[in-house]
Amino acid sequence: MTIWKAAGCAMAGNAAPERDIRPPSGINAALGRAAGQVASVCRRWPWYVQVLAVWALARIFSFAVFVAVAAQQGLNPWGWEGTPSYLQFIGAWDSEWYQRIFSDGYPSAIPRDETGRAQENPWAFYALFPGVVRVLAAVTGLGWEVLAPLVATAAGFGAALMVYRLFALRASSGTALWGVVFLAVSPVSPVLQVPYAESLNLLLLAASLYLLITCRYLLAVPVVLVMCLSRPVGVAFALMMGILFLRRWALRRQEAFPRPEAVQMAVLTAASGVGALTWPALAWAYTGDLRAYTDTETAWRGDTLLVFNPWFVEAERLFGPVMGPAALIALVALVVICLLSEPVRRLGVEMQVWCAAYAMYLFAFLNPLTSTFRLLLPLFPLGLALAALSSSRAYRPAVALGFLVLQIVWVAWLWRWTPLPGGGDYPP
């Protein structure tokens, strides 16, 4: 009797007749050994090679998802006949607005209807991403269709490297890498390779947080100012800086706060406030309309800009007049509990306060729709907290696998045009 047969009989507790009981085919064992060897080799790679490899694999997966979903695309407002190509498919939705800015710039007057209400127009989309593409187009002679996805994808790779450096300030190299993995495969991560400004904003935001945490406040000033021209995150960043400065000042007797550092931090705080107001001020200066930007933003809402109100309206619409407010209170409580949890506190006060400030910004100004999922990307430090939640060998791969599945759901549900009964479709 072989050792494996004997072990099988002993486990059964009787002397059953010998059967051909073998270890699960040597293929599984061989695969396990091969996987272990590959992992061992990968761990010896420099950190940046590991990060780039993870990001490349994730983007290839997203590419495959886009191509597979594009094959299911039917009638659509973009006039595609047959199956759209990958570049056509990712050039939909807000990519069209950025392409208009690339080609025609911004209007000198806000378009309004007969009642004076602003209509949808390019001023809702910040200038940095289409501006970078336009400069590269002038240098290379290539068009939007090629350059815009390349810029977005390249910025995503840069963001991955910057996010790892940021995470490595607060966690071991392995946990920091898993934090990048969670970001790379997150349900909305496909947007980091389409002609949107998200990947460029993510790169600049991660760099700003890195410079802040390493106390290089003056170096952070130009990065923050440029970041404020990529996506509307300036208000949240200025709020975070104000909170951090006041905290340091209040604790100056317990924690040293040298005058030079205080001055530099104050400069960064003030610059963040200026950056937050820069785009609305540019819209005002160019159009001569003080409310050019705010009115444009409300054009997508169909009502006036009232802070916090859209959340109450949507909660009541989805859950009713009684359960709606209760659901909203439960959501706020859940967010607070998350931000005060031990894994989030281990991120350090800067990333913790950033996540809180950005959550407050969303709650104050966001009109919660399906695009909310995409707008959660600046909360990327929570990916590190999620990675640090458990070091189980099963936990982290399971989370990553779940994210990959949800990525398919996000692209198939929101990126693919599926007309609603009343017309239109939910935006990604």
CSV table of C-alpha atoms in Angstrom, one decimal:
chain,number,residue,atom,x,y,z
A,1,MET,CA,0.0,0.0,0.0
A,2,THR,CA,1.4,3.4,-0.9
A,3,ILE,CA,1.8,6.1,1.7
A,4,TRP,CA,-1.1,8.0,0.1
A,5,LYS,CA,-3.4,5.0,0.3
A,6,ALA,CA,-2.4,4.3,3.9
A,7,ALA,CA,-3.1,7.9,4.8
A,8,GLY,CA,-6.5,7.7,3.0
A,9,CYS,CA,-7.5,4.6,4.9
A,10,ALA,CA,-6.4,6.0,8.2
A,11,MET,CA,-8.5,9.2,7.6
A,12,ALA,CA,-11.5,7.0,6.8
A,13,GLY,CA,-11.1,5.2,10.1
A,14,ASN,CA,-11.3,1.6,8.6
A,15,ALA,CA,-9.4,-0.8,6.5
A,16,ALA,CA,-11.3,-0.2,3.3
A,17,PRO,CA,-10.2,-2.1,0.3
A,18,GLU,CA,-7.3,-0.5,-1.5
A,19,ARG,CA,-8.3,1.9,-4.2
A,20,ASP,CA,-6.3,4.0,-6.6
A,21,ILE,CA,-6.2,7.0,-4.3
A,22,ARG,CA,-3.6,9.4,-5.5
A,23,PRO,CA,-2.6,12.9,-4.6
A,24,PRO,CA,-4.5,15.5,-6.6
A,25,SER,CA,-2.7,15.0,-10.0
A,26,GLY,CA,0.8,16.2,-10.0
A,27,ILE,CA,-0.4,19.1,-12.2
A,28,ASN,CA,-1.8,21.0,-9.2
A,29,ALA,CA,1.4,20.5,-7.2
A,30,ALA,CA,3.5,21.6,-10.2
A,31,LEU,CA,1.4,24.7,-10.7
A,32,GLY,CA,1.7,25.5,-7.0
A,33,ARG,CA,5.5,25.2,-7.2
A,34,ALA,CA,5.6,27.2,-10.4
A,35,ALA,CA,3.5,30.0,-8.9
A,36,GLY,CA,5.7,30.1,-5.8
A,37,GLN,CA,8.8,30.3,-8.0
A,38,VAL,CA,7.3,33.1,-10.1
A,39,ALA,CA,6.3,35.0,-6.9
A,40,SER,CA,9.8,34.5,-5.5
A,41,VAL,CA,11.3,35.9,-8.7
A,42,CYS,CA,8.9,38.8,-8.8
A,43,ARG,CA,9.7,39.8,-5.2
A,44,ARG,CA,13.3,40.2,-6.3
A,45,TRP,CA,12.3,42.8,-8.9
A,46,PRO,CA,12.8,46.5,-8.1
A,47,TRP,CA,9.7,48.0,-6.6
A,48,TYR,CA,8.9,50.1,-9.7
A,49,VAL,CA,9.0,47.0,-11.9
A,50,GLN,CA,6.6,45.2,-9.6
A,51,VAL,CA,4.2,48.2,-9.7
A,52,LEU,CA,4.4,48.7,-13.4
A,53,ALA,CA,3.8,44.9,-14.0
A,54,VAL,CA,0.8,44.9,-11.7
A,55,TRP,CA,-0.6,48.0,-13.4
A,56,ALA,CA,0.0,46.7,-16.9
A,57,LEU,CA,-1.8,43.4,-16.2
A,58,ALA,CA,-4.7,45.3,-14.8
A,59,ARG,CA,-4.9,47.6,-17.8
A,60,ILE,CA,-4.8,44.6,-20.2
A,61,PHE,CA,-7.7,43.1,-18.3
A,62,SER,CA,-9.6,46.3,-18.6
A,63,PHE,CA,-8.8,46.5,-22.3
A,64,ALA,CA,-10.3,43.0,-22.7
A,65,VAL,CA,-13.4,44.0,-20.8
A,66,PHE,CA,-13.9,47.1,-23.0
A,67,VAL,CA,-13.5,45.0,-26.2
A,68,ALA,CA,-15.9,42.3,-25.0
A,69,VAL,CA,-18.5,44.8,-23.9
A,70,ALA,CA,-18.1,46.8,-27.1
A,71,ALA,CA,-19.0,43.7,-29.1
A,72,GLN,CA,-22.5,43.9,-27.4
A,73,GLN,CA,-23.1,47.6,-28.1
A,74,GLY,CA,-26.2,48.2,-30.2
A,75,LEU,CA,-27.8,51.4,-31.3
A,76,ASN,CA,-26.1,54.4,-29.7
A,77,PRO,CA,-26.0,58.2,-29.9
A,78,TRP,CA,-22.5,58.2,-31.3
A,79,GLY,CA,-23.5,56.7,-34.6
A,80,TRP,CA,-21.3,53.6,-34.5
A,81,GLU,CA,-22.2,51.1,-37.1
A,82,GLY,CA,-21.4,47.5,-36.2
A,83,THR,CA,-19.0,46.8,-33.3
A,84,PRO,CA,-17.1,49.9,-32.3
A,85,SER,CA,-13.3,49.6,-32.1
A,86,TYR,CA,-11.6,49.9,-28.7
A,87,LEU,CA,-10.6,53.5,-29.4
A,88,GLN,CA,-14.1,54.4,-30.5
A,89,PHE,CA,-15.7,52.8,-27.5
A,90,ILE,CA,-13.5,54.5,-24.9
A,91,GLY,CA,-13.9,57.8,-26.7
A,92,ALA,CA,-17.5,58.1,-25.6
A,93,TRP,CA,-19.3,60.0,-22.8
A,94,ASP,CA,-17.3,62.8,-21.3
A,95,SER,CA,-14.4,62.0,-23.6
A,96,GLU,CA,-16.5,63.9,-26.2
A,97,TRP,CA,-16.5,67.0,-24.1
A,98,TYR,CA,-12.7,66.9,-23.7
A,99,GLN,CA,-12.3,66.4,-27.5
A,100,ARG,CA,-14.4,69.5,-28.1
A,101,ILE,CA,-12.2,71.5,-25.8
A,102,PHE,CA,-9.1,70.1,-27.6
A,103,SER,CA,-10.5,71.1,-31.0
A,104,ASP,CA,-12.5,74.3,-30.3
A,105,GLY,CA,-11.5,75.6,-26.8
A,106,TYR,CA,-14.1,77.1,-24.4
A,107,PRO,CA,-17.0,79.3,-25.4
A,108,SER,CA,-16.7,83.0,-24.7
A,109,ALA,CA,-20.3,83.1,-23.4
A,110,ILE,CA,-22.3,80.6,-21.3
A,111,PRO,CA,-25.1,79.2,-23.5
A,112,ARG,CA,-28.4,79.7,-21.8
A,113,ASP,CA,-32.1,78.9,-22.6
A,114,GLU,CA,-34.9,81.4,-22.8
A,115,THR,CA,-35.3,81.4,-19.0
A,116,GLY,CA,-31.6,82.2,-18.5
A,117,ARG,CA,-30.7,78.8,-17.2
A,118,ALA,CA,-27.2,77.7,-18.2
A,119,GLN,CA,-27.0,74.8,-20.6
A,120,GLU,CA,-24.5,72.0,-20.6
A,121,ASN,CA,-21.2,73.3,-22.0
A,122,PRO,CA,-17.4,72.7,-21.8
A,123,TRP,CA,-16.7,74.9,-18.8
A,124,ALA,CA,-17.7,72.0,-16.6
A,125,PHE,CA,-14.5,70.2,-17.7
A,126,TYR,CA,-11.1,71.5,-16.6
A,127,ALA,CA,-8.4,72.4,-19.1
A,128,LEU,CA,-5.3,70.5,-18.0
A,129,PHE,CA,-6.0,67.2,-19.7
A,130,PRO,CA,-7.1,68.5,-23.2
A,131,GLY,CA,-4.3,71.1,-22.9
A,132,VAL,CA,-1.6,68.5,-22.5
A,133,VAL,CA,-3.0,66.5,-25.4
A,134,ARG,CA,-3.1,69.7,-27.6
A,135,VAL,CA,0.6,70.5,-26.8
A,136,LEU,CA,1.6,66.9,-27.7
A,137,ALA,CA,-0.5,67.0,-30.9
A,138,ALA,CA,1.4,70.2,-31.9
A,139,VAL,CA,4.7,68.4,-31.3
A,140,THR,CA,3.9,65.0,-32.8
A,141,GLY,CA,1.3,65.8,-35.4
A,142,LEU,CA,-0.9,63.0,-34.0
A,143,GLY,CA,-4.6,63.4,-33.4
A,144,TRP,CA,-6.9,63.2,-30.4
A,145,GLU,CA,-8.0,59.7,-31.0
A,146,VAL,CA,-4.5,58.4,-30.5
A,147,LEU,CA,-2.9,60.9,-28.1
A,148,ALA,CA,-5.7,61.2,-25.6
A,149,PRO,CA,-5.8,57.5,-24.6
A,150,LEU,CA,-2.0,57.4,-24.6
A,151,VAL,CA,-1.8,60.4,-22.3
A,152,ALA,CA,-4.5,59.0,-20.0
A,153,THR,CA,-2.9,55.6,-19.8
A,154,ALA,CA,0.6,56.9,-19.3
A,155,ALA,CA,-0.6,59.2,-16.5
A,156,GLY,CA,-2.2,56.1,-15.0
A,157,PHE,CA,1.2,54.3,-14.9
A,158,GLY,CA,2.8,57.4,-13.4
A,159,ALA,CA,0.0,57.5,-10.8
A,160,ALA,CA,0.6,53.9,-9.9
A,161,LEU,CA,4.3,54.6,-9.1
A,162,MET,CA,3.4,57.7,-7.1
A,163,VAL,CA,0.7,55.9,-5.2
A,164,TYR,CA,3.1,53.2,-4.2
A,165,ARG,CA,5.7,55.7,-3.0
A,166,LEU,CA,2.9,57.4,-0.9
A,167,PHE,CA,1.7,54.1,0.5
A,168,ALA,CA,5.2,53.0,1.3
A,169,LEU,CA,5.5,55.9,3.8
A,170,ARG,CA,2.8,54.2,5.9
A,171,ALA,CA,3.1,50.5,5.3
A,172,SER,CA,5.5,47.7,4.4
A,173,SER,CA,6.4,47.2,0.8
A,174,GLY,CA,4.1,44.1,0.5
A,175,THR,CA,1.1,45.9,1.9
A,176,ALA,CA,1.8,49.0,-0.2
A,177,LEU,CA,2.0,46.9,-3.3
A,178,TRP,CA,-1.4,45.3,-2.4
A,179,GLY,CA,-2.8,48.8,-2.0
A,180,VAL,CA,-1.7,49.5,-5.6
A,181,VAL,CA,-3.2,46.2,-6.7
A,182,PHE,CA,-6.6,47.2,-5.2
A,183,LEU,CA,-6.5,50.5,-6.9
A,184,ALA,CA,-5.4,48.9,-10.2
A,185,VAL,CA,-8.3,46.4,-10.3
A,186,SER,CA,-10.9,48.6,-8.6
A,187,PRO,CA,-14.4,48.5,-10.2
A,188,VAL,CA,-13.9,52.0,-11.8
A,189,SER,CA,-10.2,51.6,-12.7
A,190,PRO,CA,-11.0,51.3,-16.4
A,191,VAL,CA,-11.6,55.0,-16.4
A,192,LEU,CA,-7.8,55.4,-15.8
A,193,GLN,CA,-7.1,54.4,-19.4
A,194,VAL,CA,-9.8,56.3,-21.2
A,195,PRO,CA,-9.7,60.0,-22.4
A,196,TYR,CA,-10.8,61.4,-19.1
A,197,ALA,CA,-8.8,63.5,-16.7
A,198,GLU,CA,-9.0,61.0,-13.8
A,199,SER,CA,-5.6,59.4,-14.2
A,200,LEU,CA,-3.8,62.8,-14.6
A,201,ASN,CA,-5.6,64.1,-11.5
A,202,LEU,CA,-4.7,60.9,-9.6
A,203,LEU,CA,-1.0,61.3,-10.4
A,204,LEU,CA,-1.0,64.9,-9.2
A,205,LEU,CA,-3.1,64.2,-6.1
A,206,ALA,CA,-0.8,61.4,-5.0
A,207,ALA,CA,2.3,63.6,-5.6
A,208,SER,CA,0.7,66.4,-3.6
A,209,LEU,CA,-0.1,64.1,-0.7
A,210,TYR,CA,3.4,62.6,-0.8
A,211,LEU,CA,5.1,66.1,-0.7
A,212,LEU,CA,2.7,67.1,2.1
A,213,ILE,CA,3.5,64.1,4.3
A,214,THR,CA,7.3,64.4,3.7
A,215,CYS,CA,7.0,68.1,4.7
A,216,ARG,CA,8.1,69.5,1.4
A,217,TYR,CA,5.4,72.2,1.5
A,218,LEU,CA,6.9,74.7,-1.0
A,219,LEU,CA,7.6,72.0,-3.5
A,220,ALA,CA,4.0,70.9,-3.2
A,221,VAL,CA,2.7,74.4,-4.1
A,222,PRO,CA,3.1,74.2,-7.9
A,223,VAL,CA,1.9,70.6,-8.0
A,224,VAL,CA,-1.3,71.5,-6.1
A,225,LEU,CA,-1.9,74.5,-8.4
A,226,VAL,CA,-1.6,72.4,-11.5
A,227,MET,CA,-3.7,69.7,-9.9
A,228,CYS,CA,-6.5,72.2,-9.4
A,229,LEU,CA,-6.7,72.6,-13.2
A,230,SER,CA,-7.3,68.9,-13.7
A,231,ARG,CA,-10.4,68.0,-11.7
A,232,PRO,CA,-12.5,69.8,-9.1
A,233,VAL,CA,-10.6,68.5,-6.0
A,234,GLY,CA,-9.2,71.9,-4.9
A,235,VAL,CA,-11.9,72.7,-2.4
A,236,ALA,CA,-11.3,69.4,-0.6
A,237,PHE,CA,-7.5,69.8,-0.7
A,238,ALA,CA,-7.8,73.4,0.7
A,239,LEU,CA,-10.2,72.2,3.4
A,240,MET,CA,-7.7,69.4,4.4
A,241,MET,CA,-4.8,71.9,4.5
A,242,GLY,CA,-6.8,74.2,6.7
A,243,ILE,CA,-7.7,71.4,9.2
A,244,LEU,CA,-4.1,70.1,9.3
A,245,PHE,CA,-2.7,73.6,9.8
A,246,LEU,CA,-5.1,74.4,12.7
A,247,ARG,CA,-4.4,71.0,14.2
A,248,ARG,CA,-0.6,71.6,14.2
A,249,TRP,CA,-1.1,75.0,15.6
A,250,ALA,CA,-3.3,73.8,18.4
A,251,LEU,CA,-0.9,71.0,19.3
A,252,ARG,CA,2.3,73.1,19.0
A,253,ARG,CA,3.1,72.7,22.7
A,254,GLN,CA,2.9,69.0,22.5
A,255,GLU,CA,4.4,68.6,19.0
A,256,ALA,CA,7.1,70.9,17.8
A,257,PHE,CA,5.9,73.3,15.1
A,258,PRO,CA,9.0,75.3,14.1
A,259,ARG,CA,8.3,78.8,12.7
A,260,PRO,CA,9.8,78.0,9.3
A,261,GLU,CA,7.7,74.9,8.9
A,262,ALA,CA,4.6,76.8,10.1
A,263,VAL,CA,5.2,79.6,7.5
A,264,GLN,CA,5.7,77.0,4.7
A,265,MET,CA,2.6,75.1,5.7
A,266,ALA,CA,0.6,78.3,5.7
A,267,VAL,CA,1.9,79.1,2.2
A,268,LEU,CA,0.7,75.7,1.0
A,269,THR,CA,-2.7,76.2,2.7
A,270,ALA,CA,-3.1,79.6,1.1
A,271,ALA,CA,-2.0,78.3,-2.3
A,272,SER,CA,-4.5,75.5,-2.0
A,273,GLY,CA,-7.3,78.0,-1.4
A,274,VAL,CA,-6.2,80.0,-4.5
A,275,GLY,CA,-6.0,76.8,-6.5
A,276,ALA,CA,-9.5,75.9,-5.5
A,277,LEU,CA,-10.8,79.2,-6.9
A,278,THR,CA,-8.6,79.4,-10.0
A,279,TRP,CA,-11.0,77.6,-12.4
A,280,PRO,CA,-14.1,79.4,-11.5
A,281,ALA,CA,-12.1,82.7,-11.7
A,282,LEU,CA,-10.8,81.8,-15.1
A,283,ALA,CA,-14.3,81.0,-16.3
A,284,TRP,CA,-15.5,84.4,-15.0
A,285,ALA,CA,-12.6,86.3,-16.6
A,286,TYR,CA,-13.0,84.6,-20.0
A,287,THR,CA,-16.8,84.9,-20.2
A,288,GLY,CA,-17.4,88.0,-18.1
A,289,ASP,CA,-20.0,86.0,-16.2
A,290,LEU,CA,-19.4,85.8,-12.4
A,291,ARG,CA,-21.4,82.6,-12.2
A,292,ALA,CA,-20.1,81.0,-15.3
A,293,TYR,CA,-18.7,77.9,-13.6
A,294,THR,CA,-21.3,77.4,-10.9
A,295,ASP,CA,-24.2,77.8,-13.3
A,296,THR,CA,-22.6,75.4,-15.7
A,297,GLU,CA,-22.2,72.8,-13.0
A,298,THR,CA,-25.8,73.0,-12.1
A,299,ALA,CA,-26.8,72.6,-15.8
A,300,TRP,CA,-26.4,68.8,-15.3
A,301,ARG,CA,-28.7,68.9,-12.2
A,302,GLY,CA,-31.6,70.8,-13.6
A,303,ASP,CA,-32.0,72.9,-10.5
A,304,THR,CA,-30.1,75.5,-8.5
A,305,LEU,CA,-26.9,74.8,-6.5
A,306,LEU,CA,-28.0,74.0,-2.9
A,307,VAL,CA,-25.3,72.3,-0.8
A,308,PHE,CA,-26.2,69.0,0.7
A,309,ASN,CA,-29.7,69.1,-0.8
A,310,PRO,CA,-29.3,66.7,-3.7
A,311,TRP,CA,-28.5,63.8,-1.3
A,312,PHE,CA,-31.7,64.3,0.5
A,313,VAL,CA,-33.6,64.5,-2.8
A,314,GLU,CA,-32.1,61.3,-4.1
A,315,ALA,CA,-32.5,59.5,-0.8
A,316,GLU,CA,-36.2,60.4,-0.7
A,317,ARG,CA,-36.7,59.4,-4.4
A,318,LEU,CA,-35.0,56.0,-3.9
A,319,PHE,CA,-36.3,55.0,-0.5
A,320,GLY,CA,-39.3,57.3,0.3
A,321,PRO,CA,-39.9,60.2,2.6
A,322,VAL,CA,-39.3,58.1,5.8
A,323,MET,CA,-36.7,55.6,4.9
A,324,GLY,CA,-34.8,58.1,2.7
A,325,PRO,CA,-33.5,60.3,5.5
A,326,ALA,CA,-32.9,57.2,7.6
A,327,ALA,CA,-30.8,55.6,4.8
A,328,LEU,CA,-28.8,58.8,4.4
A,329,ILE,CA,-28.1,59.0,8.1
A,330,ALA,CA,-27.0,55.4,8.0
A,331,LEU,CA,-24.7,56.1,5.1
A,332,VAL,CA,-23.1,59.1,6.9
A,333,ALA,CA,-22.6,57.0,10.0
A,334,LEU,CA,-21.0,54.3,8.0
A,335,VAL,CA,-18.6,56.7,6.4
A,336,VAL,CA,-17.7,58.2,9.8
A,337,ILE,CA,-17.1,54.8,11.3
A,338,CYS,CA,-14.9,53.9,8.3
A,339,LEU,CA,-12.8,57.0,8.6
A,340,LEU,CA,-12.3,56.5,12.3
A,341,SER,CA,-11.5,52.8,12.1
A,342,GLU,CA,-8.0,51.5,13.0
A,343,PRO,CA,-6.9,50.7,9.5
A,344,VAL,CA,-7.7,54.2,8.3
A,345,ARG,CA,-6.0,55.8,11.3
A,346,ARG,CA,-2.9,53.9,10.4
A,347,LEU,CA,-2.8,55.8,7.1
A,348,GLY,CA,-1.6,58.8,9.1
A,349,VAL,CA,-3.4,62.0,9.9
A,350,GLU,CA,-2.8,63.5,6.5
A,351,MET,CA,-4.4,60.8,4.4
A,352,GLN,CA,-7.2,60.3,7.0
A,353,VAL,CA,-8.1,64.0,6.9
A,354,TRP,CA,-7.8,64.0,3.1
A,355,CYS,CA,-10.4,61.2,2.9
A,356,ALA,CA,-12.7,63.0,5.4
A,357,ALA,CA,-12.3,66.4,3.6
A,358,TYR,CA,-13.1,64.8,0.2
A,359,ALA,CA,-16.1,62.9,1.6
A,360,MET,CA,-17.4,66.2,3.0
A,361,TYR,CA,-16.9,67.9,-0.3
A,362,LEU,CA,-18.9,65.2,-2.1
A,363,PHE,CA,-21.6,65.4,0.4
A,364,ALA,CA,-21.8,69.1,0.1
A,365,PHE,CA,-21.7,69.6,-3.7
A,366,LEU,CA,-22.2,66.3,-5.5
A,367,ASN,CA,-25.4,65.4,-7.2
A,368,PRO,CA,-25.4,61.6,-6.4
A,369,LEU,CA,-25.9,59.7,-9.6
A,370,THR,CA,-24.2,56.7,-11.3
A,371,SER,CA,-21.1,58.9,-11.9
A,372,THR,CA,-20.6,58.9,-8.1
A,373,PHE,CA,-18.7,55.6,-8.3
A,374,ARG,CA,-16.1,57.2,-10.6
A,375,LEU,CA,-15.9,60.3,-8.4
A,376,LEU,CA,-14.8,58.1,-5.4
A,377,LEU,CA,-11.4,57.5,-7.0
A,378,PRO,CA,-9.7,60.4,-5.0
A,379,LEU,CA,-10.4,58.3,-1.9
A,380,PHE,CA,-7.7,55.9,-3.1
A,381,PRO,CA,-5.8,55.9,0.2
A,382,LEU,CA,-8.6,53.7,1.5
A,383,GLY,CA,-7.2,51.0,-0.8
A,384,LEU,CA,-4.2,50.8,1.5
A,385,ALA,CA,-6.4,50.6,4.6
A,386,LEU,CA,-8.3,47.7,2.9
A,387,ALA,CA,-5.0,45.9,2.2
A,388,ALA,CA,-3.9,46.4,5.8
A,389,LEU,CA,-7.2,45.0,7.1
A,390,SER,CA,-5.9,41.4,6.9
A,391,SER,CA,-2.7,39.7,5.8
A,392,SER,CA,-4.5,36.4,5.1
A,393,ARG,CA,-3.3,34.6,2.0
A,394,ALA,CA,-6.9,34.2,0.9
A,395,TYR,CA,-8.3,37.7,1.8
A,396,ARG,CA,-6.3,39.9,-0.5
A,397,PRO,CA,-6.7,37.7,-3.7
A,398,ALA,CA,-10.4,37.3,-2.9
A,399,VAL,CA,-10.9,41.1,-2.7
A,400,ALA,CA,-8.9,41.6,-5.9
A,401,LEU,CA,-11.0,38.9,-7.7
A,402,GLY,CA,-14.2,40.6,-6.4
A,403,PHE,CA,-13.0,43.9,-7.8
A,404,LEU,CA,-12.3,42.4,-11.2
A,405,VAL,CA,-15.9,41.0,-11.3
A,406,LEU,CA,-17.3,44.4,-10.4
A,407,GLN,CA,-15.1,46.0,-13.0
A,408,ILE,CA,-17.0,43.9,-15.6
A,409,VAL,CA,-20.3,45.0,-14.1
A,410,TRP,CA,-19.3,48.7,-14.2
A,411,VAL,CA,-18.3,48.7,-17.9
A,412,ALA,CA,-21.2,46.5,-19.0
A,413,TRP,CA,-23.8,48.5,-16.9
A,414,LEU,CA,-22.6,52.1,-17.3
A,415,TRP,CA,-20.1,52.4,-20.1
A,416,ARG,CA,-22.2,50.5,-22.7
A,417,TRP,CA,-25.1,52.7,-23.9
A,418,THR,CA,-28.5,51.1,-23.0
A,419,PRO,CA,-31.3,53.6,-23.6
A,420,LEU,CA,-33.7,54.0,-20.7
A,421,PRO,CA,-37.5,54.0,-21.2
A,422,GLY,CA,-37.6,57.7,-20.9
A,423,GLY,CA,-34.6,58.3,-23.2
A,424,GLY,CA,-30.9,58.7,-22.4
A,425,ASP,CA,-28.8,56.5,-20.2
A,426,TYR,CA,-27.1,56.6,-16.9
A,427,PRO,CA,-23.6,58.2,-17.2
A,428,PRO,CA,-20.5,56.4,-16.0
